Amino acid sequence: MEDLKSAKKLIKEVRQSLNAMPDTVPLTTKEELWRNVKRMYKIVEKEAKTVEDLRQQLERKNQDMNMRKCGYWR
């Protein structure tokens, strides 16, 4: 449970640093980073019970995204 608290704290710090990014960073990069952070935050907040569970769900979502990009989506 302590690990999930630290994960939430880390995600909060990442969100703050994304907001502080300079305007020289391309907008597409920022949007993609935001999507990833939102996805992780949603999993941590609602679904994950343990850190191992969080890791598995992130890997599964990452595989799904890669399959969509490659055109192998079911």
Coordinates of C-alpha atoms in Angstrom, one line a residue:
M1 CA 0.0 0.0 0.0
E2 CA 2.9 2.3 0.7
D3 CA 4.2 1.8 -2.8
L4 CA 0.9 2.9 -4.3
K5 CA 1.0 6.1 -2.2
S6 CA 4.5 6.8 -3.5
A7 CA 3.3 6.1 -7.1
K8 CA 0.5 8.6 -6.7
K9 CA 2.9 11.2 -5.3
L10 CA 5.3 10.5 -8.2
I11 CA 2.5 10.9 -10.8
K12 CA 1.5 14.2 -9.2
E13 CA 5.1 15.4 -9.5
V14 CA 5.2 14.3 -13.2
R15 CA 2.0 16.2 -13.9
Q16 CA 3.4 19.4 -12.3
S17 CA 6.6 19.1 -14.4
L18 CA 4.6 18.6 -17.5
N19 CA 2.7 21.8 -16.8
A20 CA 6.1 23.6 -16.3
M21 CA 7.5 22.4 -19.7
P22 CA 8.7 25.2 -21.9
D23 CA 6.9 26.1 -25.1
T24 CA 9.8 24.9 -27.2
V25 CA 8.7 21.3 -26.6
P26 CA 6.5 20.2 -29.5
L27 CA 2.8 20.1 -28.7
T28 CA 2.4 16.5 -30.0
T29 CA 5.1 15.3 -27.5
K30 CA 3.3 17.1 -24.6
E31 CA -0.1 15.6 -25.6
E32 CA 1.4 12.1 -25.8
L33 CA 3.0 12.5 -22.4
W34 CA -0.3 13.8 -20.9
R35 CA -2.2 10.8 -22.3
N36 CA 0.3 8.4 -20.7
V37 CA 0.2 10.2 -17.4
K38 CA -3.6 10.2 -17.4
R39 CA -3.7 6.5 -18.2
M40 CA -1.3 5.7 -15.3
Y41 CA -3.2 8.0 -12.9
K42 CA -6.5 6.3 -13.8
I43 CA -5.1 2.9 -13.1
V44 CA -3.5 3.9 -9.9
E45 CA -6.6 5.7 -8.6
K46 CA -9.2 3.1 -9.6
E47 CA -7.9 -0.3 -10.5
A48 CA -4.5 -1.2 -9.0
K49 CA -4.4 -2.9 -5.6
T50 CA -0.7 -3.6 -5.5
V51 CA 2.4 -2.3 -7.4
E52 CA 2.7 -5.6 -9.2
D53 CA -1.0 -5.3 -10.3
L54 CA -0.2 -1.7 -11.5
R55 CA 2.8 -2.9 -13.5
Q56 CA 0.8 -5.7 -15.2
Q57 CA -2.0 -3.3 -16.2
L58 CA 0.4 -0.8 -17.6
E59 CA 2.2 -3.4 -19.6
R60 CA -1.2 -4.7 -20.9
K61 CA -2.3 -1.2 -21.9
N62 CA 1.0 -0.6 -23.6
Q63 CA 0.7 -3.8 -25.6
D64 CA -2.8 -2.8 -26.6
M65 CA -1.6 0.6 -27.8
N66 CA 1.3 -0.9 -29.8
M67 CA -1.2 -3.4 -31.4
R68 CA -3.4 -0.5 -32.4
K69 CA -0.5 1.4 -33.9
C70 CA 0.6 -1.7 -35.9
G71 CA -2.9 -2.4 -37.1
Y72 CA -3.2 -5.7 -35.3
W73 CA -6.1 -4.7 -33.2
R74 CA -8.8 -7.3 -32.7

